[in-house]
mmCIF file of C-alpha atoms in Angstrom:
data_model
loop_
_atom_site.group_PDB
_atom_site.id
_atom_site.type_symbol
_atom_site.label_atom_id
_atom_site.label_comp_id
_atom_site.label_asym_id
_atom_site.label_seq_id
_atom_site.Cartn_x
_atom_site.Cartn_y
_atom_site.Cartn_z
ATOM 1 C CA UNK J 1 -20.593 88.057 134.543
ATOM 2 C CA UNK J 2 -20.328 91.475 134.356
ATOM 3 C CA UNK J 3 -19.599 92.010 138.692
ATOM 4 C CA UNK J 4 -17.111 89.080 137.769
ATOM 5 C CA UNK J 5 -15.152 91.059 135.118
ATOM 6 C CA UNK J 6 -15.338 94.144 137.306
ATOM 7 C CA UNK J 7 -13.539 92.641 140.293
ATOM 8 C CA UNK J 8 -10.847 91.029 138.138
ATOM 9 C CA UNK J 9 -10.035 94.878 136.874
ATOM 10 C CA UNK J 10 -10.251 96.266 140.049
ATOM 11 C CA UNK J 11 -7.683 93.311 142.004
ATOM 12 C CA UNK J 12 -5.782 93.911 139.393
ATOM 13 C CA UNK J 13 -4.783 97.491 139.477
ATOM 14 C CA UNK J 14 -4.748 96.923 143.808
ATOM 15 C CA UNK J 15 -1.752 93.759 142.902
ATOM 16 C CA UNK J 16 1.500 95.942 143.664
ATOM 17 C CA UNK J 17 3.446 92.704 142.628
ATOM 18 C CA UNK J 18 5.892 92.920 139.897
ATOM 19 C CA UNK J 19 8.946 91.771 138.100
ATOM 20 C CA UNK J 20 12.245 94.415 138.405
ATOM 21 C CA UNK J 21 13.986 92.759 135.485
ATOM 22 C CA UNK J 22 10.585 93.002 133.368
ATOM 23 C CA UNK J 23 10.383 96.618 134.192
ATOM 24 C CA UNK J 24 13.924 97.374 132.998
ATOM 25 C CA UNK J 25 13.552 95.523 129.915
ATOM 26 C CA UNK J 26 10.557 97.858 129.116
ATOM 27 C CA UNK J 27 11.712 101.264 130.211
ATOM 28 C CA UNK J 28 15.801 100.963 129.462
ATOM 29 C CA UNK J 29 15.400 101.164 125.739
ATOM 30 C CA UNK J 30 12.947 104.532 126.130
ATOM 31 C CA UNK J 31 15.286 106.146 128.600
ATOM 32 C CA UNK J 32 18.245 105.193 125.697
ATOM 33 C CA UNK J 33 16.190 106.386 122.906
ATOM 34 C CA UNK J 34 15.567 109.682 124.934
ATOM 35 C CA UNK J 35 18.786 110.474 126.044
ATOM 36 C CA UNK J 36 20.149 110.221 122.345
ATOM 37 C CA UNK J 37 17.065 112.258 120.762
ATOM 38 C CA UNK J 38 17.865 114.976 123.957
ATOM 39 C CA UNK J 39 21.471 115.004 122.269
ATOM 40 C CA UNK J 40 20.728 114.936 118.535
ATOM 41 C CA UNK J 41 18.299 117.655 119.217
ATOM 42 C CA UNK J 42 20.924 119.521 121.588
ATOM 43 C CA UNK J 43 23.383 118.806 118.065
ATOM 44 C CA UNK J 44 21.241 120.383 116.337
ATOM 45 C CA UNK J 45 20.698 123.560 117.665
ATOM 46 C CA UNK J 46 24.409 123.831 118.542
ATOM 47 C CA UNK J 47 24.807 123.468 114.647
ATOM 48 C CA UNK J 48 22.163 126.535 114.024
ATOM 49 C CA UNK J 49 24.262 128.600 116.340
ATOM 50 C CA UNK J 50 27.756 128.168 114.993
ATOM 51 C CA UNK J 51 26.188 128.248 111.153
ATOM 52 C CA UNK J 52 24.485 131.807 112.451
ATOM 53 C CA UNK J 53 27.492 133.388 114.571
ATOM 54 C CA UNK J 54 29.800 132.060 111.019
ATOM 55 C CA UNK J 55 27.561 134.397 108.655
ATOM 56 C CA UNK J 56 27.228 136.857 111.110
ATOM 57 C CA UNK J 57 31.623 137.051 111.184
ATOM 58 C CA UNK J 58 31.415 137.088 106.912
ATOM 59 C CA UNK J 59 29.084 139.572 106.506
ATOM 60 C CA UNK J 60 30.901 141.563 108.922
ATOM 61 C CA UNK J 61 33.919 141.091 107.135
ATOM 62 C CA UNK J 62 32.268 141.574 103.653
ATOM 63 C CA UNK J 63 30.953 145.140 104.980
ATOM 64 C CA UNK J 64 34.486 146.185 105.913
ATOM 65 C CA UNK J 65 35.810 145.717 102.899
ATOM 66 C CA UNK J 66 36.826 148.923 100.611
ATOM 67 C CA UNK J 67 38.518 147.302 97.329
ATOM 68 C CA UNK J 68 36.624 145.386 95.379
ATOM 69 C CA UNK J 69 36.025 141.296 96.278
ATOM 70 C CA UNK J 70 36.776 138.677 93.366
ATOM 71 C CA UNK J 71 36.157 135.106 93.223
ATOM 72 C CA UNK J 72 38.996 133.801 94.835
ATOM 73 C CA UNK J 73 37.825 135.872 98.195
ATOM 74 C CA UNK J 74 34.125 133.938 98.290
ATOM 75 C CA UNK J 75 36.268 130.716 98.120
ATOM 76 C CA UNK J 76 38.112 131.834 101.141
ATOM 77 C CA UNK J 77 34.962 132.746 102.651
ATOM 78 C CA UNK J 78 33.583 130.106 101.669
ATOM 79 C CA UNK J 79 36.804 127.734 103.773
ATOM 80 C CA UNK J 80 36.029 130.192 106.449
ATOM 81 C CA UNK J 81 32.557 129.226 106.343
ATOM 82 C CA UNK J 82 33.269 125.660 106.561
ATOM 83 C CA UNK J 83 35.885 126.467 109.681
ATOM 84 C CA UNK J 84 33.978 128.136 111.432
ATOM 85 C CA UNK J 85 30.821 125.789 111.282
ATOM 86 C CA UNK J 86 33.049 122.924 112.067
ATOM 87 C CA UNK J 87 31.866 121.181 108.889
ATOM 88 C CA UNK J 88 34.394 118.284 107.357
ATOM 89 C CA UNK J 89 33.734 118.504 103.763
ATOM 90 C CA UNK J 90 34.083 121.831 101.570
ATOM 91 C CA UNK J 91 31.600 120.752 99.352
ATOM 92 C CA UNK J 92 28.823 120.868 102.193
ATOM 93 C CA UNK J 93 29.393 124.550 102.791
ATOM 94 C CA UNK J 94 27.704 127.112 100.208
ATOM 95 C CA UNK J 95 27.824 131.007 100.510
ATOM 96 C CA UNK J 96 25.760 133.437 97.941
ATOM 97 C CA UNK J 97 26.885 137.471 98.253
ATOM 98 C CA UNK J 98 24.577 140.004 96.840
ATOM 99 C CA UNK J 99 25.000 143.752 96.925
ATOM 100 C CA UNK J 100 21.472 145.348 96.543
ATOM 101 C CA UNK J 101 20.272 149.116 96.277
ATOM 102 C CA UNK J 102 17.343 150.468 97.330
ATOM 103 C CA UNK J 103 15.118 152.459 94.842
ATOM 104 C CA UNK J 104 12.598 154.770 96.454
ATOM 105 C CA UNK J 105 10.472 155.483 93.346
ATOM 106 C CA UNK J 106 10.266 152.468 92.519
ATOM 107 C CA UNK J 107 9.868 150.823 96.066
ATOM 108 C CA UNK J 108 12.452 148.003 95.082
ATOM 109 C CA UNK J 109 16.224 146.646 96.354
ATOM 110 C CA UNK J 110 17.610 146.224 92.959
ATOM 111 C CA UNK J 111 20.398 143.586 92.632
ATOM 112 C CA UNK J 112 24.230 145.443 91.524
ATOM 113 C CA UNK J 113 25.685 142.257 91.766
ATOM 114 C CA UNK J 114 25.310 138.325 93.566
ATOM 115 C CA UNK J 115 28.065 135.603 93.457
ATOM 116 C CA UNK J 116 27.842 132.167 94.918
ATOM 117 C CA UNK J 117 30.521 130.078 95.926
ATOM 118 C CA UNK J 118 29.684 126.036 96.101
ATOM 119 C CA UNK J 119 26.976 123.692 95.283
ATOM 120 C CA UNK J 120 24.131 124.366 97.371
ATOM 121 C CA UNK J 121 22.873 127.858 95.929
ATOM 122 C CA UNK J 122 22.595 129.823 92.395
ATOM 123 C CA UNK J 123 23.314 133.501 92.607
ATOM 124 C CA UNK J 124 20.303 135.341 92.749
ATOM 125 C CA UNK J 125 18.850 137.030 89.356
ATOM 126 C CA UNK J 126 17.972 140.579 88.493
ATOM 127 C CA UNK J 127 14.369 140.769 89.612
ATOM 128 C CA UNK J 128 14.268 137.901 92.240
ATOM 129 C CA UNK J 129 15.109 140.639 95.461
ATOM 130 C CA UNK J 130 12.355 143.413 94.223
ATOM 131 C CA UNK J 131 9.462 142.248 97.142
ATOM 132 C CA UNK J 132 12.115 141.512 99.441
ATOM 133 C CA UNK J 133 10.487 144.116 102.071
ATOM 134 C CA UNK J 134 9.399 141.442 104.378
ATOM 135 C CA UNK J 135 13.274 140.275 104.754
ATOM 136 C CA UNK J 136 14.931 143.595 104.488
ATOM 137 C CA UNK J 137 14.923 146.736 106.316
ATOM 138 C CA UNK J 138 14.004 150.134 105.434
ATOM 139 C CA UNK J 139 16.510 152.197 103.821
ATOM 140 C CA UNK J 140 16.698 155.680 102.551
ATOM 141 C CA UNK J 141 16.798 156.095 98.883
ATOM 142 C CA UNK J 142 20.248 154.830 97.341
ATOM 143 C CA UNK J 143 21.351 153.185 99.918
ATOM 144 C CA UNK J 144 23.473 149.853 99.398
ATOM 145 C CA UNK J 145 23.385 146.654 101.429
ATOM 146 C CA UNK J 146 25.094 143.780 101.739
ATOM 147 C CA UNK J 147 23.544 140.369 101.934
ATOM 148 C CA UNK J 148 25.448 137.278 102.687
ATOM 149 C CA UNK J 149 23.365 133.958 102.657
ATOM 150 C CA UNK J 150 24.912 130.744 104.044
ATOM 151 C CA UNK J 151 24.211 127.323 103.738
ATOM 152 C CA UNK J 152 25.694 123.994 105.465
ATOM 153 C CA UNK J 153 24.792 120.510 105.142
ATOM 154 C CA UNK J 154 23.692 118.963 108.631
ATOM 155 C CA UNK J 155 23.047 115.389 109.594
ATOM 156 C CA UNK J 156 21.833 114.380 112.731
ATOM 157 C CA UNK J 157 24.456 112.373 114.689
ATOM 158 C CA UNK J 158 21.519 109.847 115.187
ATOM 159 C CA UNK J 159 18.862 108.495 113.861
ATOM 160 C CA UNK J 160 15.780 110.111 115.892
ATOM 161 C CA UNK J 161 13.820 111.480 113.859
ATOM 162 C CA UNK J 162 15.710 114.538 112.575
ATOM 163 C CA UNK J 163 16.385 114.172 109.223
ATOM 164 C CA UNK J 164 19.590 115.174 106.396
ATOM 165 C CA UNK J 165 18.716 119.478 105.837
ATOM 166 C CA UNK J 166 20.239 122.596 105.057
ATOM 167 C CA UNK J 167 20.909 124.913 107.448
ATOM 168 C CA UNK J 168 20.621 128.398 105.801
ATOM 169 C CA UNK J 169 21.270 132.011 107.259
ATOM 170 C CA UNK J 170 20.450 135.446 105.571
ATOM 171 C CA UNK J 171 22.514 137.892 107.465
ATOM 172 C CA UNK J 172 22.438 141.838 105.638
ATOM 173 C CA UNK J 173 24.910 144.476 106.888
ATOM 174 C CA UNK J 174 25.584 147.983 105.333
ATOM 175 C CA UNK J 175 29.130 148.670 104.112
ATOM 176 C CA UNK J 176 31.046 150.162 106.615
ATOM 177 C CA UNK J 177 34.069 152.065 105.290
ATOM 178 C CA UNK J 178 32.563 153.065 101.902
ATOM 179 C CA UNK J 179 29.595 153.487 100.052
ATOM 180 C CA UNK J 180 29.053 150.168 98.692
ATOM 181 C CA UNK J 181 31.279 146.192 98.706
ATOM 182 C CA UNK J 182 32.136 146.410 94.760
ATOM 183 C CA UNK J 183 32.987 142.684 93.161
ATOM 184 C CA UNK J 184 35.656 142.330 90.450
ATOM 185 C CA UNK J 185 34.302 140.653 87.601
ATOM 186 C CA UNK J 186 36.596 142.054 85.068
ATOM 187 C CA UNK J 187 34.522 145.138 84.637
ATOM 188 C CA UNK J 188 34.095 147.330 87.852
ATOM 189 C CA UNK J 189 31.129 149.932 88.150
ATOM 190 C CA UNK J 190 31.332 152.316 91.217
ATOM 191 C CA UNK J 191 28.038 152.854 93.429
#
């Protein structure tokens, strides 16, 4: 039985016989399901680049800046945002701007001020950036910095396996032309 079973496995992996149209049927729908996880993933990362070049060009601008910013410049940063990212729908675009200070005797960044713009993010609270060390760099005492935090909606063109998420960038740059980006809340306090 057994020498019987043996030479029925081995005759059939030496048959080179075979069906073309059977074949396609099986390996068509792979090669299609391939080629569009190949470009959702491709999407994807495309996505992550223009999302990181867009907060990149903000907090560039942000730094620049010598009068103070008010609300209605994070909404236009916030339409840049969704320009630049190539994103339809305002309301899938979020931007959060903090100015933070670093204390030396302390050994914190102390928040001056944070303003979001949009739905996806809360601006940050007094004591959330003190043990930001790990995402910040080292700064002489005083010093101010500028952090500019993006986030965009992205769905996957298709359904792969990549699911609805939030593509979010930190980006911090140090004011350029003056000592610190001041917002205008109604009551201005120099750095």
């Amino acid at each position: 039985m057994i020498k019987h079973i043996k030479r029925a496995v081995l005759a059939f992996r030496k048959d080179e016989s075979g069906s073309i149209a059977v074949e396609t049927v099986i390996i068509i729908p792979a090669l299609f399901w391939a080629y569009l996880a190949m470009f959702a993933i491709f999407d994807s990362y495309r996505h992550h680049a223009l999302n990181q070049k867009a907060a990149f060009t903000i907090g560039d601008l942000i730094s620049r800046e010598t009068t103070p910013i008010d609300l209605d410049y994070l909404v236009g940063m916030q339409d840049l945002l969704r320009f630049l990212s190539r994103t339809a729908n305002l309301d899938d675009v979020s931007i959060r701007v903090s100015s933070l200070k670093y204390d030396e005797a302390q050994d914190v960044y102390e928040r001056e001020w944070s303003q979001s713009q949009g739905d996806l993010t809360q601006p940050l609270t007094s004591g959330s950036t003190n043990d930001w060390h790990d995402r910040l760099p080292v700064m002489p005492d005083n010093e101010y910095i500028t952090v500019v935090e993006t986030f965009v909606r992205y769905d996957a063109p298709f359904n792969t396996g990549l699911s609805e998420r939030t593509i979010q960038n930190f980006v911090f740059t140090r004011p350029r032309y003056a000592p610190c980006v001041l917002f205008n809340d109604g009551s201005i306090n120099g750095c």
